[in-house]
Each structure stands twice: as structure tokens, then as C-alpha cells.
Amino acid sequence: MTKILVDDVEVDVPPHYTLLQAAEAAGAEVPRFCFHERLSIAGNCRMCLVEVKGGPPKPQASCAMNVRDVRGGPDGSLPQIFTKSPMVKKAREGVMEFLLINHPLDCPICDQGGECDLQDQAMAYGVDSTRYQENKRAVEDKYIGPLVKTVMTRCIHCTRCVRFTTEVAGITELGLIGRGEDAEITTYLEKAMTSEMQGNVIDLCPVGALTSRPYEFNARPWELTKTESIDVMDAVGSAIRVDTRGREVMRVMPRINEAVNEEWISDKTRFIWDGLKTQRLDRPYLRENGALRPASWAEAFAAIAAKVKAAKPERIGALAGQLAGVEEMFALKALMTALGSANLDCRYPGSPLHPKHGRASYLFNSTIAGIEEADAILLIGTNPRKEAAVLNARIRKRYLKGNVLIGVIGEQADLSYPYTYLGAGPDSLEALVTHAPAKAEKPIFILGQGALNRPDGAAILAMAAKAAAAIGVVKDGWNGFNILHTEAALVGALDLGFVPGEGGLDTAGMLAPGALDVLFNLGADEVEIPAGAFVIYQGTHGDKGAHRADVILPGAAYTEKSATYVNTEGRVQMTNRAGFPPGDAREDWAILRAMSAQLGQTLPYDSLVQLRAALYAAHPHLAGLDAIAAGSGESIVALAKGKAKADKAPFRNAVPAFHLTNAIARASKIMAECAALAAGQGQVAAE
């Protein structure tokens, strides 16, 4: 640690700290445009100038100078910097004057108005006049995709966007070309960006040069109600903020959570909001003579009660979909138990994941932040860039630190970092058991759903556990055996035991023709339900599940209810209600409670508080918000003893189309445009 005086305040900071960080540690405010804690240092804007005592007789850029570079006085006095001296004040005013030379007077119409760093700092550190009389330069706006709007005349060349796309997102499509007055930020070939995280440049841009194209001219920040929540578009559980005006979601923004998403979110998370208001189910529907007609809640419940009471318990089943909260799955499981049925499941056909194997058998045990400690990473049957873009950025972050080996078994894809390709399927995984490479200190396996959701999933899981044992993935103080989920609801469902009871049918069994008379479908839109069964669909959108339904019960989306989710690493999280569901739609647990009364099996809770009390009594770890109840490594050792023959078929990634993975995404016009663009780019690449 090094002692330094900042405006006569002594602080003790590491020598690698920049002067800007040291000033912040002392409580001094230093303006900046180009500096960002998670990006490399560029030193472009010069707004962070400070005065260094004993240094050159000119202000220094505090972001580009380390504490170790500042010398103390000859009498042994501490190094000293000033952030409020007359020299600094005059220098900042001069820098601001230069930055505003070519800046257009767009503030009344700029989407960044109210959230603009340049606007705020011009008020705090600028002057009210300019000595510049020449014509302003103008830059042609560039098309960089359907998500990010450009007004490049406003750009101050801080290069935050360039550094983010190159360093964090891992694409080299955005850069600064030209020199002097001709310098401009552009995509090199003037094509749309291909990153699944490109929307983060909107937050990074300190001016209005890069703004949200779908959100443009929709609202001002002071009009919006801001609600902290959790993302459910994948199983990462990114921390988000939902901004609403009235009942309408206007945008989704990231929140900082160092353990999960740092401060990044994927484009699907950020731009999904228009799908929340299109193709919504806002009233119950009943199928008569082959067609759905609007119905009252009483009619819908009466039709359900008639079918359920006429069916035998073993002919009744329930499926839970990828966006279901823990509370409604708990209520549905209780209802099925009361009806005497053991037919319930939350998994894809063939999935071997089961709570009987122990919690460690289906968690991302190293945790997402633990990726940064790994020195060897093996991806098995997964493409994390499409399945969990934020987690993939964490892997890239670890790659950039160096001294890490990354291998892939499965489909070859551009993951934004180099890797060693080890093979396509089970044979390559089995080779690791017999020919284990030199053991790393902290190796991790990331096992994707593409390797598990297949008929030989149990054999693949056992084989992966054996390879993990051979390589030392699980040891004292370290569990690197990780399952990467693609669905937000699955870990919570496994924690609840939402799997077949004794003698019960699993997903494949329930989907077999003629297996059931009545099927409760809690938002499962990714499976094909055969004709024959009477299907009660409870969900939010007119998607595949609603098309097959005989009764539709309109539920609430994740922004319209307070619900618990458990992310892929086992972290318990909770969404907060930012708005209300449309029309007659209701929260899912309340629908199940009302339906249970009509079925003569009334659930013993009349409020969400009572339901959660019962939930926490049955599963205490779900009461610990933002906490992880770690699984035991012995579960992985036990899995390795399993015996089954694996197929020779190569692994196929679970998410072929990043933008269209759930009902909300498929209802989004923005996501449809992105998916069409991605498909076109894929065809061009193939050609």
C-alpha cells in the first residue's frame, strides 16, 4: 500500500491504483468521459486532469498515471495531488470548451437528455460561452444494427464503445478510423454488429451518439418508474431495472451485481420489452367445436373441474415451463399431490437431472464469479455465447487474463475467444477418462443442455462425472463440475422436486400419445403435445402451448409479479412487480389457488405471504435471497459410478437461435428483426 495526499486528505491505496482511483478513495470527485473501471485505459478525453505537486508544470491525466509514478518531496513528505486547484479548474474548462466545439445543440430532442454525462459535466465544469466561431463539423450517421441508433455528430471519441466490443464482447467490428477532424467511430464495413451484448454500448456512451433505437423518442427518464428485478431470459439471473410508464414497460436496464452479471446484460434481456405487450393473453379461453372462444373464469374452471373429476389420478399430469416462478410450481405440485397424481415434470425428454442425485449434480458449482479462478475450462455440448451471453463474457474475461486452457467438445462455433477443439461427441469425452491430461489446479467442466437433453443423457452425465474425477475437477475446496442451464425455472423446479413421483410419468411419458386424459401446462411452450389429452394452458402469450390448449388461463409475466427464481449456480433471486398483467390475467399462484377450490382440493394459502411461509417451511434454503446453498461434491463422485451406454451421435447445442428462445422473445418484433439479421449473416458466412 502507498500513502498519498489528495487535496490534503491522506489515503492509503495500492501502488497500481490510478490517480483517479486514489482521488475517489479520498472522496474527491473527478470528472471523466473515457475512463471506465471495466475497460482498458485510453486517456482520450483529458477531462480527468489533476495537478501533481512537484510534477511537470501542467495538469496530468489522472486516469493514465499510477500512484507509483508520483514522487514525494525531498524532505520525505508524501506525494500530493490537487483536484480543485485554479490550474485544474482552468484546464477542465478548456477541455470542456474543446469537447463542445462541434457538439450539436440537440439536448431538447436527444434521447440521452436527463442521463447525459456531457450535459451534467458541462453544467458542473464548463463555462457559459465559447471562443469558437468556425462552422461545426458534421458526421454521417452509421447503421450498426436494429438495436443501437447512431448520431455520430455528437460523438466525442471517448472510444468506450470500441473498447467494450473488442475487450468484453469479443468482436472487432467497431473502431475509430481517420485522423484529426476526419476521425469517426464506425463499423469497419458499415454492417450491423453481431454481438449478443452490443446494447451495453448504449449505457457506456457518455453522450447521445449511441442510443437505443427501439426506445427512441418514447419517454424521458424522469417520467419512468424504476423497479429493481431479475432477468429470466436465460438461467444466469442478471440483475436488471425495469422502467415503466403507467402499466407499460418502456425499457430494461442493467444493475450492478459483481457476482453474476457485473454491469452487463444481453441484448435479449435489454430489448425483450416490446414482447411483453404483444400477443398477450388477457382473458380465459375455452375450446368449443375446435375453436377457442372467450370465456369467464367461472366457465373455464367449470370445464376444468368436469374433466379432472372424470379422469383417474394416474391419467392426470403437469408440465412446468421455462419462465415459471418457484411459487406457482410449488402450488401446482401441491395441487397434483392432492389430486393423487405423480405425473409431473419440468425437464426436457431425456434429461438425467434429478434432485435424488444431490443438488451439486445440477448446479453451476464453481459459481459464475468462480470462472475467474479457473486455469482450465472444458465446454461440453454447449455454446455459452448463445445460451448465456453474460457468462460467456466472463469466460472471455478469464481468457484475457492469460494462463488458462479452454477446450470444446461439441459443435464448433465462434465463442469470442480461441479454444482447442477436442471432438464432437461422447467418444471425445470418454477419451478424457482413459487419457486424462495433466491436472490443473482449478479446472472446470461446463456441461450444456445439448449434451444432456438426449436419450443417452444419463450416460453422458455419468461419463462427464468420471472424466471430472480423472482430471481432478472436484476436490477439497473446489468443485468445478458445472451444469449450464438455459431455462430460468429449471433449477428452482429441481429444488422443489418437480419431477415424477413413484410410478409417475416423466415428460417423454406424458407426451406419448394416449398417455394422459388431462394435462396441466404451466407455460411449457417448447414441447409438442400430441392430440388426445385435455390441455389446460396457463401462460402469458399466444404461443405454441396456447395453440394446443383446450382451456387457456391468462397469467402474469415476470415483470408483473413478485416471484422467486433460482439461477444456474443455485442463487435464490426474486423479481419485483413493475406493472400489472393486462385485462383479466392474474398471478399464476392465485389462478391455481382459485382452481383448486373448484376441484375440491383447496390449497391451504390465501395470500402470497402464506404460500411463501409454506414454501420456506418445506424448502428452507429458498428463503435466503441472493444466497447459494452449495451442493456436496460427493454427489459428483456418486454420479461417476453410473453405468449406461452412450450413443455415438455428436452433441448439438441447445439454443440454435439466440433471439427466439421463449414465448416473450417470439412475440417481440425487435427480436424477430435481430433473428432475421442473424440468420442472414449465418447464410453469408456459410456461403
PDB file of C-alpha atoms in Angstrom, residues 12-13 41 79 87 112 153 174 208 291 377 396 404 427 435 446 497 630 632 687:
ATOM      1  CA  ASP A  12      -3.550   4.524   1.723  1.00  0.00           C
ATOM      2  CA  VAL A  13      -4.058   2.821  -1.654  1.00  0.00           C
ATOM      3  CA  ILE A  41      -7.317   2.969 -20.199  1.00  0.00           C
ATOM      4  CA  PRO A  79       3.206  12.609  -2.795  1.00  0.00           C
ATOM      5  CA  MET A  87      -4.855  25.201 -12.629  1.00  0.00           C
ATOM      6  CA  GLN A 112     -29.830  10.841 -23.698  1.00  0.00           C
ATOM      7  CA  THR A 153     -22.030  14.187 -34.897  1.00  0.00           C
ATOM      8  CA  LEU A 174     -16.340  -1.259 -34.289  1.00  0.00           C
ATOM      9  CA  GLY A 208     -26.091  10.869 -27.178  1.00  0.00           C
ATOM     10  CA  ALA A 291     -62.175 -23.203 -31.947  1.00  0.00           C
ATOM     11  CA  ILE A 377     -12.123 -24.779 -18.843  1.00  0.00           C
ATOM     12  CA  ARG A 396     -13.586 -14.233 -22.174  1.00  0.00           C
ATOM     13  CA  VAL A 404      -5.886 -20.634 -18.988  1.00  0.00           C
ATOM     14  CA  ASP A 427     -16.201 -40.559 -27.830  1.00  0.00           C
ATOM     15  CA  HIS A 435      -6.246 -40.378 -21.272  1.00  0.00           C
ATOM     16  CA  ILE A 446     -19.280 -26.636 -18.188  1.00  0.00           C
ATOM     17  CA  GLY A 497     -38.688 -31.848  -6.571  1.00  0.00           C
ATOM     18  CA  ALA A 630     -23.847 -25.261  -2.105  1.00  0.00           C
ATOM     19  CA  SER A 632     -21.821 -31.660  -1.930  1.00  0.00           C
ATOM     20  CA  GLU A 687     -21.523 -19.263 -48.417  1.00  0.00           C
TER      21      GLU A 687
END
